Amino acid sequence: MNRERLAIELPGLSMKNPIMPASGCFGFGREYAKLYDLSCLGAIAIKGTTGDMRLGNLTPRVAESPSGMLNAIGLQNPGAEAVRDEELLFLNEYDVPVLANVSGSTPEEYLHVINTLKASKNVGAFELNISCPNVKTGGIQFGTDPEQAARLTQLAKEVSDKPVYVKLSPNVTDVVAIAKAVEAAGADGLSMINTLVGMRFDWKTKQPILANERGGLSGPAIKPVALRMIYDVRQVSDLPIIGMGGISNAKDVMEFLIAGANAVAVGTANFTDPFACPTIINELETWMDKMGVDHVTELMANG
Amino acid sequence: MYAKPMKVVRNREIAKDTYELILSGELVQHLHEAGTFLHVRVPEENFVLRRPLSLAAVNHELGTCTIIYKRVGDGTERITSARPNDRLDVLGPLGGSAFPVSLPKNADRILLVGGGVGIPPIYFAARQLTERGIPVSIIAGYADKESVFYEKAFYELPHSDVTIVTDDGSHGEKGTVIDIVKKQPAADWLFACGPRGMLRALKAEVPDETNCYVSLEEHMGCGIGACYACICESSDRRSYYKVCQDGPVFLAKEVYL
């Protein structure tokens, strides 16, 4: 099969296909590497990395809801130095670019993570996580105010010699305003969307199910919201968009491309089926054969 | 880990809200250890998370394995509707650490303690030990008479001494498994699975010399160590283990319960 027909070029990410696992749903790839060759992926978005190691929230950290799930992991990760020295080295064995998800409580922490990871040669680009709903400080507060989002983007661009994508939060009244602000501040691309803040209660104990009480909703339940937000942003921006939110099969991928995404990330589906990413890549090519599509970019709205 | 569809052989209620699910399929040949679990997809599309269900028995000759699970919510409710010959999407075996049944020696005193739906892996471990001719003492605790299952199966195990206990005393002895443990001589090995409170109390009760292993339950996402949902604190509370990947069986003194 001619895999070139699936290949796409995004700033910093030369992708064999438009599919990558979404940050936070794939760890640093080690577990999935036992199941399949990670080199088949278009890219890998690694788990949100902070300056120092973080332990994250208490359990329960996940709760199911119809066609979706809430998570409140709380950015558990080994810290930027360990990610650089262990996880990125491990991933360097594979022929796949890394989108390094950068998280933090303060602008200084974000910049420290970028400075720590930027020399790793498999990091193709950074993804500024200004939309994590599960940490007390930082994260989403940068993503809900256009000025703060723009300021952080600008600072990140100043220290990074690699493209910077900004991962947008859907927990805003006007996602277009945030997208415009970070574009004006120099963002090279957008990732959208992060999870929607939600809650579930145990009717027997009358307590929230998650120890953190609130968590981020992901999975097919949020797909229409993601599609709408990508569509709205696409009307005003030419930035590359990595689309995500409930993608679980190739038809979902095509929907996201039509809405305005240039590539997609698969999140929760990796939990339902650990082989979701390679399965979707194969399915996508099968659909292209059926539809007589020569190149994946033809699947986009204007393709 | 393998991803293989398995066929339902039997799925029936054996006690209050407690079901015995017997599955057959290729996967069975890879199942060997008490404490490991299967990650079962709920047979309905709008459930995105699998259910981690621990093994109660494996029969390699018949090519079947047995899971005992409790109906606790909508997902397990759907699993109760699986009928013979239905296929279930199963990943397994999962879990990086099982009960170390090969370590105890014949003369060692071995105590196996299970509480409620934590009993299945204890039954599996009891079978593995007694099949090798190693005597075991078993304490199985339930809420009440209606919740009791596998009593006969436990009594049928050779070389075993079985105590059944219920919280309300409606069957067997009255009290908790901890009450029974206190009455028994200290063990060289203690394997336990049950609610977190029970494991915490056990850990506090057993002397340092006892090699006490506990199998933990936790809400899981991926089941393979990638999502960081099912963590457990180390005993110094400075780091986390992943229950699915580092456990579910831990040396009790390594974990904060």
XYZ file of C-alpha atoms in Angstrom:
560
model
C 0.000 0.000 0.000
C 1.175 3.482 -0.734
C 1.213 5.122 2.652
C 2.286 8.470 1.175
C -1.346 9.133 0.454
C -2.007 9.404 4.188
C 0.962 11.643 4.911
C 0.541 15.237 6.009
C 2.907 18.030 6.969
C 2.119 20.200 9.963
C 4.455 22.732 11.551
C 7.159 20.666 13.251
C 5.323 17.416 12.621
C 6.008 15.399 9.527
C 3.246 12.838 9.895
C 2.880 9.513 8.058
C -0.843 9.819 8.624
C -3.126 12.302 10.378
C -3.646 10.139 13.487
C -1.959 10.604 16.834
C -2.868 9.488 20.338
C -4.057 12.408 22.450
C -2.078 13.693 25.392
C -2.954 11.984 28.648
C -4.469 8.930 27.022
C -1.237 7.269 26.008
C 1.205 7.923 28.849
C 4.611 8.161 27.233
C 3.888 5.298 24.863
C 5.625 2.520 26.770
C 2.524 0.448 27.425
C 1.222 0.685 23.880
C 4.696 -0.095 22.515
C 4.218 -3.581 23.924
C 1.117 -3.962 21.763
C 2.154 -2.486 18.418
C 4.923 -0.627 16.639
C 4.570 3.046 17.589
C 6.231 4.021 14.305
C 2.879 3.435 12.581
C 1.468 6.546 14.276
C 1.389 9.979 12.691
C 2.751 11.529 15.878
C 2.560 10.986 19.626
C 1.232 13.600 22.033
C 2.898 12.755 25.325
C 1.316 13.085 28.731
C 1.212 16.615 30.158
C 4.647 17.412 31.547
C 5.283 19.839 34.390
C 8.504 21.320 35.786
C 8.738 18.969 38.751
C 7.263 15.553 39.322
C 3.586 15.630 40.171
C 1.639 12.966 41.989
C -1.778 14.103 40.872
C -5.132 13.641 42.562
C -6.534 11.015 44.900
C -8.705 8.188 43.586
C -11.245 7.599 42.154
C -9.778 9.449 39.205
C -12.188 8.216 36.564
C -15.945 7.864 36.333
C -17.944 6.676 33.364
C -20.888 8.484 31.852
C -22.933 7.633 28.767
C -20.601 7.504 25.739
C -17.881 9.145 27.736
C -15.884 9.348 30.887
C -14.753 11.890 33.417
C -11.134 11.953 34.445
C -9.341 13.873 37.148
C -5.823 12.485 37.056
C -4.285 15.821 38.003
C -1.255 15.857 35.694
C 0.621 13.018 37.342
C 3.980 12.910 35.575
C 7.631 12.393 36.462
C 8.695 16.002 35.713
C 10.453 17.572 32.746
C 13.981 16.247 33.434
C 12.800 12.645 33.769
C 10.612 13.004 30.692
C 13.611 14.256 28.714
C 16.098 11.714 30.062
C 13.891 8.641 30.089
C 10.631 8.949 28.207
C 11.768 10.946 25.197
C 14.854 8.749 24.862
C 12.604 5.713 24.854
C 10.368 7.239 22.181
C 13.413 8.169 20.122
C 13.693 4.471 19.224
C 10.613 4.930 17.071
C 10.257 6.753 13.808
C 7.547 9.121 15.005
C 7.548 12.818 15.916
C 6.543 13.849 19.422
C 4.135 16.627 20.286
C 5.286 17.524 23.797
C 2.397 18.612 25.991
C 3.577 21.351 28.341
C 1.738 22.075 31.573
C 2.327 24.209 34.622
C 1.037 26.417 37.411
C 2.941 29.550 36.416
C 4.307 30.960 33.156
C 7.817 30.246 34.513
C 6.972 26.577 34.894
C 5.721 26.309 31.301
C 8.901 27.948 30.060
C 11.069 25.693 32.213
C 9.420 22.636 30.652
C 9.963 23.991 27.133
C 13.586 24.837 27.881
C 14.150 21.376 29.317
C 12.589 19.488 26.428
C 13.450 21.617 23.436
C 16.823 20.018 22.723
C 15.297 16.538 22.455
C 15.475 15.870 18.771
C 12.270 13.820 18.498
C 10.203 16.665 19.919
C 8.764 18.170 16.771
C 6.547 20.724 18.461
C 5.077 21.767 21.776
C 1.449 21.688 22.806
C 0.696 24.300 25.457
C -1.819 22.805 27.827
C -3.771 25.844 28.910
C -6.887 23.790 29.424
C -6.347 21.112 32.059
C -9.446 21.257 34.275
C -7.990 19.058 37.004
C -5.318 21.118 38.714
C -5.873 23.851 41.249
C -3.621 26.498 39.794
C -2.560 27.238 36.256
C -3.842 25.005 33.488
C -7.314 26.118 32.588
C -6.977 29.626 34.054
C -4.587 30.442 31.200
C -7.041 29.011 28.728
C -10.185 30.857 29.666
C -8.875 34.415 29.398
C -7.756 35.556 25.914
C -5.160 37.955 27.318
C -3.529 35.394 29.576
C -3.621 32.789 26.807
C -1.956 35.199 24.405
C 0.675 36.250 26.928
C 1.652 32.659 27.672
C 1.756 31.818 23.963
C 4.024 34.768 23.303
C 6.386 33.793 26.134
C 6.477 30.200 24.899
C 7.260 31.352 21.369
C 10.129 33.479 22.682
C 11.902 30.519 24.286
C 10.932 27.753 21.883
C 12.784 27.147 18.649
C 10.067 24.650 17.723
C 6.474 25.276 16.686
C 3.991 25.862 19.480
C 0.436 24.532 19.363
C -2.036 25.769 21.919
C -4.537 23.301 23.326
C -7.812 25.106 23.784
C -10.397 24.620 26.470
C -14.054 24.166 25.550
C -15.009 25.587 28.955
C -15.336 29.103 27.583
C -18.111 31.263 26.249
C -16.235 32.189 23.108
C -13.570 29.788 21.902
C -13.054 31.868 18.775
C -11.825 34.805 20.860
C -9.190 32.621 22.524
C -8.147 31.125 19.188
C -7.753 34.576 17.650
C -5.784 35.811 20.661
C -3.263 32.974 20.586
C -2.955 33.201 16.799
C -2.129 36.888 17.090
C 0.415 35.993 19.789
C 2.249 33.743 17.363
C 0.812 30.242 17.884
C 1.774 27.855 15.082
C -1.270 25.652 15.532
C -4.215 24.717 17.718
C -5.270 21.543 19.463
C -8.920 21.376 20.181
C -10.638 20.467 22.278
C -9.599 19.540 25.786
C -12.189 18.001 28.098
C -15.417 19.583 29.312
C -15.664 20.047 33.060
C -18.284 17.791 34.606
C -19.350 15.923 37.700
C -21.040 12.703 38.679
C -22.545 11.702 42.008
C -23.062 8.373 43.666
C -26.797 8.384 44.436
C -26.275 5.890 47.246
C -23.663 7.868 49.188
C -24.712 11.301 47.855
C -21.027 12.036 47.280
C -19.222 13.021 44.078
C -17.737 9.918 42.440
C -14.391 11.560 41.692
C -12.108 12.315 44.631
C -11.400 15.630 42.907
C -15.181 16.124 42.646
C -14.924 17.640 39.157
C -13.333 16.041 36.165
C -12.938 16.389 32.437
C -15.508 14.752 30.166
C -14.114 13.006 27.104
C -15.277 10.403 24.641
C -17.963 10.305 21.924
C -20.287 12.352 24.165
C -18.269 15.497 23.421
C -17.738 14.913 19.705
C -20.422 17.351 18.486
C -19.059 20.060 20.765
C -15.550 19.536 19.404
C -16.773 19.570 15.803
C -18.701 22.775 16.352
C -15.780 24.539 18.009
C -13.317 23.472 15.314
C -15.785 24.576 12.665
C -16.222 27.988 14.296
C -12.482 28.547 14.653
C -11.839 27.384 11.086
C -14.048 30.231 9.811
C -11.653 32.818 11.237
C -8.249 31.126 11.314
C -5.897 29.424 8.899
C -3.839 27.853 11.670
C -3.393 24.098 11.498
C -5.837 22.418 13.878
C -5.312 19.071 15.559
C -8.868 17.977 16.236
C -9.929 15.741 19.095
C -12.954 14.860 21.145
C -14.460 11.388 21.041
C -12.823 10.097 17.883
C -13.194 6.338 17.811
C -13.255 5.324 14.137
C -12.291 6.479 10.660
C -15.678 8.066 9.992
C -15.114 10.281 13.027
C -11.729 11.255 11.579
C -13.367 12.266 8.312
C -15.948 14.336 10.184
C -13.195 16.224 12.000
C -11.343 16.863 8.736
C -14.547 18.247 7.230
C -15.106 20.482 10.263
C -11.691 22.029 9.720
C -9.087 19.865 11.418
C -5.817 19.104 9.624
C -4.985 16.110 11.783
C -6.650 14.366 14.693
C -5.880 12.933 18.083
C -7.490 9.815 19.525
C -8.023 9.849 23.270
C -10.568 7.860 25.220
C -10.885 5.271 22.430
C -7.433 3.991 23.426
C -8.983 2.823 26.702
C -11.915 1.114 25.062
C -9.605 -0.572 22.567
C -5.834 -0.346 23.059
C -5.367 -0.954 19.331
C -7.655 1.964 18.428
C -4.995 4.116 16.725
C -3.572 1.542 14.275
C -7.099 0.244 13.638
C -8.331 3.736 12.740
C -5.302 4.355 10.485
C -6.044 1.166 8.545
C -9.765 1.914 8.424
C -9.103 5.379 7.072
C -7.104 4.019 4.176
C -9.792 1.423 3.460
C -12.385 4.200 3.315
C -10.171 6.209 0.976
C -9.969 3.178 -1.332
C -13.749 2.786 -1.261
C -14.297 6.456 -1.940
C -11.589 6.684 -4.593
C -9.704 9.315 -2.630
C -6.037 9.662 -3.591
C -4.823 11.766 -0.715
C -6.097 12.292 2.797
C -6.245 16.067 2.371
C -9.034 15.516 -0.165
C -11.212 14.451 2.753
C -11.178 17.981 4.099
C -14.107 20.317 3.442
C -12.309 22.099 0.633
C -10.424 19.000 -0.564
C -1.752 -9.094 27.034
C -3.998 -10.458 24.352
C -7.159 -9.025 22.844
C -9.438 -11.922 22.060
C -13.161 -12.381 21.927
C -14.356 -14.950 24.450
C -17.512 -17.004 24.368
C -19.911 -17.004 27.275
C -20.434 -20.539 28.576
C -22.503 -19.574 31.578
C -23.528 -16.380 33.355
C -25.705 -16.846 36.393
C -26.488 -15.228 39.707
C -24.901 -17.282 42.488
C -25.639 -14.955 45.410
C -27.260 -11.581 45.941
C -26.105 -9.337 43.064
C -23.167 -11.702 42.534
C -22.644 -13.469 39.223
C -20.465 -16.312 38.051
C -19.362 -15.872 34.444
C -17.669 -18.774 32.694
C -15.866 -17.923 29.471
C -14.113 -20.032 26.871
C -11.620 -19.085 24.199
C -8.008 -19.019 23.150
C -7.181 -16.515 25.834
C -7.647 -19.185 28.508
C -4.314 -20.813 27.675
C -2.570 -17.584 28.724
C -4.280 -17.379 32.120
C -2.272 -18.794 34.996
C -2.049 -16.488 37.981
C -4.357 -15.725 40.895
C -4.717 -11.972 41.190
C -4.519 -11.225 37.485
C -7.655 -9.973 35.831
C -9.519 -9.655 32.565
C -10.577 -6.286 31.191
C -14.053 -6.920 29.853
C -15.805 -4.581 27.476
C -19.390 -3.891 28.386
C -21.454 -5.302 25.503
C -23.057 -2.010 24.554
C -21.565 0.789 22.512
C -22.122 3.718 24.842
C -19.794 2.300 27.510
C -16.265 3.504 26.869
C -14.559 1.951 29.885
C -13.934 -1.737 30.316
C -14.556 -3.505 33.611
C -11.606 -5.134 35.360
C -12.825 -8.507 36.642
C -10.546 -10.860 38.525
C -10.184 -14.535 37.810
C -11.666 -17.065 40.220
C -10.561 -20.201 38.386
C -9.001 -21.435 35.174
C -9.548 -24.868 33.690
C -7.003 -25.445 30.953
C -8.374 -28.890 30.072
C -11.865 -27.567 29.430
C -10.499 -24.310 28.040
C -12.590 -22.177 30.377
C -12.068 -19.542 33.000
C -14.370 -18.297 35.721
C -15.005 -14.733 36.790
C -17.159 -13.713 39.709
C -18.437 -10.174 39.619
C -20.913 -8.039 41.451
C -23.675 -6.021 39.889
C -22.742 -2.582 41.160
C -23.716 -0.211 38.376
C -24.963 0.139 34.828
C -21.921 -1.530 33.214
C -21.965 -4.677 35.314
C -25.752 -4.719 34.933
C -25.240 -4.989 31.144
C -22.722 -7.780 31.610
C -25.342 -9.771 33.555
C -27.405 -9.881 30.372
C -24.716 -11.799 28.423
C -26.094 -15.196 27.478
C -24.383 -18.503 26.581
C -22.684 -18.294 23.173
C -22.608 -14.494 23.266
C -19.158 -13.110 22.607
C -17.453 -10.675 24.924
C -14.523 -8.459 23.958
C -11.835 -9.312 26.499
C -8.268 -8.136 27.133
C -6.057 -10.211 29.319
C -4.402 -11.355 31.308
C -3.778 -7.982 32.938
C -1.920 -7.199 36.123
C 1.821 -7.221 36.598
C 1.839 -8.873 39.979
C -0.136 -11.876 41.222
C -0.308 -13.753 44.514
C 3.098 -15.489 44.872
C 1.616 -18.964 45.302
C 4.906 -20.655 44.425
C 6.780 -19.154 47.381
C 5.172 -20.789 50.454
C 6.658 -24.086 51.558
C 4.647 -27.065 52.659
C 5.225 -26.538 56.368
C 4.397 -22.814 56.269
C 1.184 -21.560 57.747
C -0.817 -19.909 54.996
C -3.858 -17.789 55.623
C -6.105 -16.749 52.751
C -8.588 -13.990 53.513
C -11.335 -12.792 51.202
C -14.102 -10.290 51.703
C -17.186 -10.177 49.479
C -16.404 -9.726 45.828
C -12.704 -9.890 46.805
C -13.123 -13.613 47.329
C -12.614 -14.824 43.708
C -8.808 -14.389 43.510
C -8.534 -15.894 47.008
C -10.417 -18.956 45.791
C -8.093 -19.153 42.770
C -5.008 -18.933 45.019
C -6.496 -21.548 47.369
C -6.967 -23.924 44.475
C -3.449 -23.428 43.220
C -1.927 -24.008 46.647
C -4.049 -27.002 47.617
C -3.516 -28.641 44.225
C 0.158 -28.696 45.127
C -0.715 -30.350 48.416
C -0.053 -27.261 50.499
C -2.492 -26.867 53.390
C -4.219 -23.504 53.723
C -6.553 -21.774 56.147
C -9.293 -19.810 54.452
C -11.441 -17.069 55.911
C -14.260 -15.897 53.648
C -16.350 -12.980 54.813
C -19.716 -11.848 53.452
C -22.309 -9.239 54.378
C -25.071 -11.728 55.061
C -26.438 -15.173 54.218
C -27.832 -14.072 50.831
C -24.376 -12.856 49.780
C -22.562 -16.132 50.454
C -21.137 -17.920 47.416
C -18.607 -20.704 46.810
C -19.013 -22.041 50.337
C -19.262 -25.605 49.040
C -16.386 -25.026 46.635
C -14.181 -23.906 49.507
C -15.126 -26.932 51.645
C -14.333 -29.240 48.732
C -10.744 -28.044 48.539
C -8.345 -30.618 49.986
C -5.943 -29.736 52.810
C -7.949 -26.721 53.792
C -9.529 -25.283 56.891
C -12.426 -22.995 56.023
C -14.177 -20.370 58.123
C -17.244 -18.587 56.778
C -18.165 -15.355 58.502
C -21.002 -12.875 57.948
C -21.321 -9.331 59.242
C -24.783 -10.008 60.661
C -24.161 -13.586 61.747
C -26.923 -14.901 59.465
C -24.557 -17.603 58.218
C -21.357 -19.056 59.634
C -19.686 -17.076 62.358
C -20.785 -13.568 63.205
C -18.350 -10.719 62.758
C -15.677 -9.715 60.296
C -12.759 -11.579 58.793
C -10.538 -9.537 61.104
C -12.278 -11.015 64.169
C -11.432 -14.490 62.870
C -7.850 -13.595 61.947
C -7.303 -12.403 65.522
C -8.370 -15.794 66.874
C -6.014 -17.728 64.652
C -2.279 -18.298 65.111
C -0.012 -15.907 63.165
C 0.645 -16.957 59.589
C 3.858 -17.075 57.597
C 1.923 -16.009 54.519
C -1.277 -14.055 54.275
C -2.990 -13.391 50.951
C -5.989 -11.083 51.060
C -8.478 -9.393 48.773
C -11.491 -7.356 49.751
C -12.676 -3.843 50.554
C -9.964 -1.300 51.330
C -11.082 -0.988 54.975
C -10.715 -4.716 55.463
C -7.219 -4.715 53.973
C -6.224 -1.731 56.093
C -7.396 -3.477 59.260
C -5.604 -6.673 58.243
C -2.366 -4.852 57.612
C -2.585 -3.308 61.071
C -3.294 -6.690 62.611
C -0.653 -8.948 61.098
C 2.784 -9.190 62.692
C 5.834 -7.965 60.757
C 7.059 -11.514 60.187
C 3.997 -12.382 58.115
C 4.459 -12.019 54.381
C 1.206 -10.207 53.816
C 0.056 -9.662 50.228
C -3.066 -7.711 49.320
C -4.887 -7.470 46.014
C -6.326 -3.994 45.445
C -9.413 -2.870 43.610
C -9.586 0.531 41.942
C -11.528 2.342 39.238
C -9.536 1.750 36.062
C -9.206 3.415 32.697
C -6.932 1.631 30.275
C -5.975 -1.301 32.519
C -2.466 -1.411 31.041
C -0.680 1.409 32.880
C -1.032 4.286 30.441
C -3.791 6.439 31.924
C -2.710 6.750 35.576
C -6.278 6.368 36.844
C -5.846 3.455 39.248
C -3.008 4.563 41.435
C -2.186 3.550 44.990
C 0.133 5.434 47.306
C 3.392 3.852 48.421
C 3.645 3.363 52.173
C 5.806 6.492 52.574
C 3.142 8.400 50.591
C 5.822 9.904 48.342
C 5.094 7.990 45.186
C 2.372 6.046 43.498
C 2.044 2.575 42.146
C -0.301 1.766 39.303
C -2.731 -0.881 40.499
C -3.248 -2.332 37.018
C 0.413 -2.571 36.076
C 2.414 -2.774 39.333
C -0.344 -4.734 41.098
C -3.068 -5.553 41.665
C -1.214 -7.668 44.239
C 1.170 -5.764 46.497
C 3.207 -6.590 49.560
C 1.039 -4.908 52.213
C 3.963 -3.042 53.739
C 4.781 -1.389 50.393
C 1.447 0.378 50.046
C -0.522 2.972 51.983
C -3.982 1.561 52.450
